[in-house]
Coordinates of C-alpha atoms in Angstrom, one line a residue:
X1 CA 18.9 -4.9 59.4
X2 CA 19.5 -2.2 56.8
X3 CA 21.4 -2.8 53.6
X4 CA 24.6 -1.4 55.0
X5 CA 24.6 -4.0 57.8
X6 CA 23.8 -6.7 55.2
X7 CA 26.9 -5.6 53.2
X8 CA 29.1 -5.7 56.3
X9 CA 27.8 -9.2 57.1
X10 CA 28.5 -10.3 53.6
X11 CA 32.1 -8.9 53.8
X12 CA 32.6 -10.7 57.2
X13 CA 31.6 -14.0 55.6
X14 CA 33.5 -13.5 52.4
X15 CA 30.3 -13.9 50.4
X16 CA 30.0 -10.5 48.9
X17 CA 30.7 -11.6 45.4
X18 CA 29.4 -15.2 45.4
X19 CA 25.8 -15.0 46.7
X20 CA 23.0 -16.6 44.7
X21 CA 19.4 -15.3 44.4
X22 CA 18.2 -17.7 47.2
X23 CA 20.7 -16.2 49.6
X24 CA 19.6 -12.7 48.6
X25 CA 16.0 -13.7 49.3
X26 CA 17.0 -15.0 52.7
X27 CA 18.9 -11.8 53.5
X28 CA 15.8 -9.8 52.4
X29 CA 13.7 -11.8 54.8
X30 CA 16.2 -11.1 57.6
X31 CA 15.9 -7.4 57.0
X32 CA 12.1 -7.5 56.6
X33 CA 12.5 -5.9 53.2
X34 CA 11.3 -8.7 51.0
X35 CA 8.2 -7.0 49.8
X36 CA 9.1 -3.3 50.0
X37 CA 12.4 -2.9 48.1
X38 CA 12.7 -0.3 45.4
X39 CA 14.7 -0.6 42.2
X40 CA 17.7 1.1 43.7
X41 CA 17.9 -1.5 46.4
X42 CA 17.6 -4.2 43.9
X43 CA 20.5 -2.7 41.9
X44 CA 22.6 -2.5 45.1
X45 CA 21.8 -6.2 45.9
X46 CA 22.8 -7.2 42.4
X47 CA 26.1 -5.4 42.8
X48 CA 26.6 -7.2 46.1
X49 CA 26.2 -10.5 44.4
X50 CA 28.2 -9.7 41.3
X51 CA 25.2 -10.4 39.1
X52 CA 24.5 -6.9 37.8
X53 CA 25.6 -7.6 34.2
X54 CA 24.8 -11.3 33.8
X55 CA 21.2 -11.8 34.8
X56 CA 18.8 -13.6 32.5
X57 CA 15.1 -12.8 32.2
X58 CA 14.2 -15.5 34.6
X59 CA 16.3 -13.8 37.3
X60 CA 14.7 -10.5 36.4
X61 CA 11.3 -12.1 37.0
X62 CA 12.4 -13.5 40.3
X63 CA 13.8 -10.1 41.4
X64 CA 10.5 -8.5 40.4
X65 CA 8.7 -11.0 42.6
X66 CA 11.1 -10.2 45.5
X67 CA 10.2 -6.6 45.3
X68 CA 6.4 -7.2 44.8
X69 CA 6.6 -5.2 41.6
X70 CA 5.9 -8.1 39.1
X71 CA 2.6 -6.7 37.9
X72 CA 2.9 -3.0 38.4
X73 CA 6.1 -2.0 36.6
X74 CA 6.1 0.8 34.0
X75 CA 8.2 0.8 30.9
X76 CA 10.8 3.0 32.6
X77 CA 11.3 0.3 35.2
X78 CA 11.6 -2.3 32.5
X79 CA 14.3 -0.2 30.8
X80 CA 16.2 0.1 34.1
X81 CA 16.0 -3.7 34.7
X82 CA 17.2 -4.3 31.2
X83 CA 20.2 -2.0 31.9
X84 CA 20.8 -3.9 35.1
X85 CA 21.0 -7.2 33.2
X86 CA 23.1 -5.8 30.3
X87 CA 20.4 -7.0 27.9
X88 CA 19.1 -3.6 26.7
X89 CA 20.5 -4.0 23.2
X90 CA 20.4 -7.7 22.6
X91 CA 16.8 -8.8 23.4
X92 CA 14.7 -10.7 20.9
X93 CA 11.0 -10.3 20.3
X94 CA 10.3 -13.3 22.6
X95 CA 12.0 -11.6 25.4
X96 CA 10.1 -8.4 24.7
X97 CA 6.9 -10.4 24.9
X98 CA 7.9 -11.9 28.2
X99 CA 8.8 -8.4 29.6
X100 CA 5.4 -7.2 28.5
X101 CA 3.8 -10.1 30.4
X102 CA 5.9 -9.2 33.5
X103 CA 4.5 -5.6 33.4
X104 CA 0.9 -6.7 32.7
X105 CA 1.0 -4.5 29.6
X106 CA 0.8 -7.2 26.9
X107 CA -2.6 -6.2 25.6
X108 CA -2.7 -2.5 26.3
X109 CA 0.4 -1.0 24.8
X110 CA 0.2 1.9 22.4
X111 CA 2.4 2.3 19.3
X112 CA 4.6 4.7 21.3
X113 CA 5.4 2.0 23.8
X114 CA 6.1 -0.4 21.0
X115 CA 8.6 2.0 19.5
X116 CA 10.2 2.4 22.9
X117 CA 10.5 -1.4 23.3
X118 CA 12.0 -1.6 19.9
X119 CA 14.6 0.9 20.9
X120 CA 15.2 -1.0 24.0
X121 CA 16.0 -4.1 22.0
X122 CA 18.0 -2.4 19.3
X123 CA 15.6 -3.7 16.7
X124 CA 14.0 -0.4 15.6
X125 CA 15.5 -0.4 12.1
X126 CA 15.9 -4.0 11.3
X127 CA 12.5 -5.6 11.9
X128 CA 10.8 -7.7 9.2
X129 CA 7.1 -7.8 8.5
X130 CA 6.7 -11.0 10.5
X131 CA 8.0 -9.2 13.6
X132 CA 5.7 -6.3 13.0
X133 CA 2.8 -8.7 12.9
X134 CA 3.9 -10.2 16.2
X135 CA 4.3 -6.8 17.8
X136 CA 0.8 -5.9 16.6
X137 CA -0.5 -9.0 18.2
X138 CA 1.4 -8.1 21.4
X139 CA -0.4 -4.8 21.5
X140 CA -3.9 -6.1 20.6
X141 CA -3.9 -3.8 17.6
X142 CA -3.6 -6.3 14.7
X143 CA -7.1 -5.6 13.4
X144 CA -7.7 -2.0 14.4
X145 CA -4.7 -0.1 13.0
X146 CA -5.3 2.9 10.8
X147 CA -3.1 3.9 7.8
X148 CA -1.2 6.4 10.0
X149 CA -0.2 3.6 12.4
X150 CA 0.9 1.5 9.4
X151 CA 3.1 4.3 8.2
X152 CA 4.6 4.6 11.7
X153 CA 5.3 0.9 11.8
X154 CA 6.9 1.0 8.4
X155 CA 9.1 3.8 9.7
X156 CA 9.9 1.7 12.7
X157 CA 11.1 -1.2 10.5
X158 CA 13.0 1.0 8.0
X159 CA 10.8 -0.4 5.2
X160 CA 8.8 2.7 4.3
X161 CA 10.5 3.1 0.8
X162 CA 11.3 -0.5 -0.1
X163 CA 8.1 -2.5 0.2
X164 CA 6.8 -4.7 -2.6
X165 CA 3.1 -5.2 -3.4
X166 CA 3.2 -8.5 -1.5
X167 CA 4.2 -6.6 1.6
X168 CA 1.5 -4.1 1.0
X169 CA -1.1 -6.9 0.8
X170 CA 0.2 -8.3 4.1
X171 CA 0.0 -4.9 5.7
X172 CA -3.6 -4.5 4.5
X173 CA -4.4 -7.9 6.1
X174 CA -2.7 -6.8 9.3
X175 CA -5.0 -3.7 9.4
X176 CA -8.2 -5.6 8.4
X177 CA -8.5 -3.2 5.5
X178 CA -7.8 -5.6 2.6
X179 CA -11.3 -5.3 1.1
X180 CA -12.4 -1.9 2.2
X181 CA -9.7 0.5 1.0
X182 CA -10.6 3.5 -1.2
X183 CA -8.4 5.0 -3.9
X184 CA -7.1 7.6 -1.6
X185 CA -5.8 4.9 0.7
X186 CA -4.2 3.1 -2.3
X187 CA -2.4 6.3 -3.1
X188 CA -1.2 6.6 0.4
X189 CA 0.0 3.0 0.4
X190 CA 1.8 3.6 -2.9
X191 CA 3.5 6.6 -1.4
X192 CA 4.5 4.6 1.7
X193 CA 6.2 2.1 -0.6
X194 CA 7.8 4.6 -2.9
X195 CA 6.0 3.0 -5.8
X196 CA 3.7 5.9 -6.7
X197 CA 5.4 6.7 -10.0
X198 CA 6.8 3.4 -11.1
X199 CA 3.9 0.9 -11.0
X200 CA 3.0 -1.1 -14.2
X201 CA -0.6 -2.0 -15.2
X202 CA -0.1 -5.5 -13.7
X203 CA 0.5 -3.9 -10.3
X204 CA -2.5 -1.6 -10.8
X205 CA -4.6 -4.7 -11.4
X206 CA -3.3 -6.3 -8.3
X207 CA -4.0 -3.2 -6.2
X208 CA -7.5 -3.1 -7.6
X209 CA -8.0 -6.7 -6.5
X210 CA -6.6 -5.9 -3.1
X211 CA -9.2 -3.1 -2.7
X212 CA -12.1 -5.1 -4.1
X213 CA -12.6 -2.4 -6.7
X214 CA -11.5 -4.4 -9.8
X215 CA -15.0 -4.5 -11.3
X216 CA -16.6 -1.4 -10.0
X217 CA -14.2 1.4 -11.0
X218 CA -15.5 4.4 -12.9
X219 CA -13.4 6.3 -15.5
X220 CA -12.5 9.0 -13.0
X221 CA -10.9 6.3 -10.8
X222 CA -9.1 4.9 -13.8
X223 CA -7.7 8.4 -14.5
X224 CA -6.5 8.7 -10.9
X225 CA -4.9 5.3 -11.0
X226 CA -3.1 6.3 -14.3
X227 CA -1.9 9.4 -12.5
X228 CA -0.7 7.2 -9.6
X229 CA 1.4 5.1 -12.0
X230 CA 2.7 8.0 -14.0
X231 CA 1.2 6.4 -17.2
X232 CA -1.5 9.0 -17.9
X233 CA 0.2 10.3 -21.1
X234 CA 2.1 7.3 -22.4
X235 CA -0.5 4.5 -22.6
X236 CA -1.0 2.5 -25.8
X237 CA -4.3 1.2 -27.1
X238 CA -3.5 -2.3 -25.6
X239 CA -3.2 -0.8 -22.2
X240 CA -6.5 1.1 -22.7
X241 CA -8.1 -2.2 -23.5
X242 CA -6.7 -3.8 -20.4
X243 CA -7.9 -0.8 -18.3
X244 CA -11.4 -1.1 -19.8
X245 CA -11.3 -4.8 -18.9
X246 CA -10.2 -4.0 -15.3
X247 CA -13.2 -1.7 -14.9
X248 CA -15.7 -4.0 -16.6
X249 CA -16.5 -1.3 -19.2
X250 CA -15.1 -2.9 -22.3
X251 CA -18.4 -3.5 -24.0
X252 CA -20.5 -0.7 -22.7
X253 CA -18.6 2.5 -23.3
X254 CA -20.2 5.5 -25.1
X255 CA -18.3 7.8 -27.5
X256 CA -17.8 10.3 -24.7
X257 CA -16.0 7.7 -22.6
X258 CA -13.9 6.9 -25.7
X259 CA -13.0 10.5 -26.0
X260 CA -12.0 10.7 -22.3
X261 CA -9.9 7.6 -22.6
X262 CA -8.2 9.1 -25.7
X263 CA -7.4 12.2 -23.6
X264 CA -6.1 10.0 -20.8
X265 CA -3.6 8.4 -23.2
X266 CA -2.6 11.6 -24.9
X267 CA -3.8 10.1 -28.2
X268 CA -6.7 12.4 -28.9
X269 CA -5.1 14.2 -31.8
X270 CA -2.8 11.6 -33.3
X271 CA -4.9 8.5 -33.8
X272 CA -5.1 6.8 -37.2
X273 CA -8.2 5.1 -38.7
X274 CA -6.9 1.7 -37.6
X275 CA -6.8 2.9 -34.0
X276 CA -10.3 4.3 -34.4
X277 CA -11.5 1.0 -35.6
X278 CA -10.0 -0.8 -32.6
X279 CA -11.6 1.7 -30.2
X280 CA -15.0 1.1 -32.0
X281 CA -14.5 -2.6 -31.4
X282 CA -13.6 -2.0 -27.7
X283 CA -16.9 -0.1 -27.3
X284 CA -19.0 -2.5 -29.3
X285 CA -20.1 0.3 -31.6
X286 CA -18.3 -0.8 -34.8
X287 CA -21.6 -1.6 -36.7
X288 CA -24.0 0.8 -35.2
X289 CA -22.5 4.3 -35.6
X290 CA -24.5 7.1 -37.3
X291 CA -23.0 9.9 -39.3
X292 CA -22.9 12.2 -36.2
X293 CA -20.7 9.6 -34.4
X294 CA -18.5 9.4 -37.5
X295 CA -18.1 13.2 -37.3
X296 CA -17.2 13.0 -33.7
X297 CA -14.6 10.3 -34.3
X298 CA -13.1 12.3 -37.1
X299 CA -12.8 15.2 -34.7
X300 CA -11.2 12.9 -32.1
X301 CA -8.6 11.9 -34.5
X302 CA -7.9 15.4 -35.9
X303 CA -8.8 14.1 -39.4
X304 CA -12.0 16.0 -40.0
X305 CA -10.5 18.3 -42.8
X306 CA -7.9 16.0 -44.3
X307 CA -9.5 12.7 -45.2
X308 CA -9.2 11.2 -48.6
X309 CA -11.8 9.2 -50.4
X310 CA -10.1 6.0 -49.3
X311 CA -10.5 6.9 -45.6
X312 CA -14.1 7.9 -46.3
X313 CA -14.7 4.5 -47.7
X314 CA -13.1 2.9 -44.7
X315 CA -15.2 4.9 -42.3
X316 CA -18.3 3.9 -44.2
X317 CA -17.3 0.3 -43.8
X318 CA -16.7 0.9 -40.1
X319 CA -20.2 2.2 -39.7
X320 CA -21.9 -0.4 -41.9
X321 CA -23.2 2.4 -44.1
X322 CA -21.2 1.6 -47.3
X323 CA -24.2 0.2 -49.2
X324 CA -27.0 2.3 -47.9
X325 CA -26.0 5.9 -48.2
X326 CA -28.2 8.5 -50.0
X327 CA -27.0 11.6 -51.8
X328 CA -27.6 13.7 -48.7
X329 CA -25.2 11.5 -46.7
X330 CA -22.6 11.6 -49.4
X331 CA -22.8 15.4 -49.3
X332 CA -22.4 15.4 -45.6
X333 CA -19.4 13.1 -45.8
X334 CA -17.9 15.4 -48.4
X335 CA -18.4 18.3 -46.0
X336 CA -16.8 16.3 -43.2
X337 CA -13.7 15.8 -45.3
X338 CA -13.5 19.3 -46.6
X339 CA -13.7 17.9 -50.2
X340 CA -17.0 19.4 -51.2
X341 CA -15.5 22.1 -53.4
X342 CA -12.4 20.4 -54.7
X343 CA -13.5 17.0 -56.0
X344 CA -12.9 16.0 -59.6
X345 CA -15.6 14.4 -61.8
X346 CA -14.2 10.9 -61.2
X347 CA -14.5 11.3 -57.4
X348 CA -18.0 12.8 -57.7
X349 CA -19.0 9.9 -59.9
X350 CA -17.5 7.4 -57.4
X351 CA -19.1 9.1 -54.4
X352 CA -22.6 9.4 -55.9
X353 CA -22.6 5.7 -56.7
X354 CA -22.5 5.8 -60.6
X355 CA -19.9 3.0 -60.6
X356 CA -21.5 1.6 -57.4
X357 CA -18.2 1.7 -55.5
X358 CA -19.8 2.9 -52.3
X359 CA -23.4 1.6 -52.6

């Protein structure tokens, strides 16, 4: 018997709107179609039984078994079955997982298929990170995803501009990248989260910890991080100290590095002697500096031609030279301060040690 004859028999018996799946199966057996029916025939049978809009996933599974398609269906067929059951916009992730199992695709799906399934379930813009993780597990991609895929998943969830650092950490864990990311990847993650210009030093520290770079970063990386956070021209000395601590450089920096840090903070021409002293302490150089280093520091602070005798005395104290200077060194300091031709007898007397002020 063909489907038309089945329909006529159903009408004769007054069963055309009340048949259960068992009866459908028996009719299929009568017609010898139980293993060969296409989706169109399934749809017509559903219409015959008045079940086309009310079927649950269990019934879908049984219909798939009736048609011998339970392990071979493509995503298009799944979509059509969802439409048959009126479930195409209401399915939860659990149902998606079950459908994946029905189609034998639960471990082989690509991101494109995940996106299509999300669209099938009406979840493409509302999914939380937990659901993303579950979808990654469904596709067998939870440890192999690249940053591009993470970006696509963020777009799928509508979270690409709102994610906090905690979510970034979770995404790093999802991709198995939590300890291996380079600065470029950090920048890309910051861009993904819309945080690239607003991050504070605390967040920078957390990101460094996420990437396993907190003790190994060079000054170049610090500069790049400062640029990422939009702080490269506004940092105070306290922040410089914190950055030095982040990089494990707080006790080993040379004067060149100090100069570079001053340039990073936009302070290279405005620093007072107090700040110089603090920088010397940061670098562990406060008691070991020679006159050449003093000259370089004066140049860093833009004070090389304007210093008064009081500042000279303070610099001598900074370098531990206040009691050991010879006349040659005094002359050099006078030259450093541009005072060599303008000093009065009192200052000369003081500088040469007659009253032992600077000895």
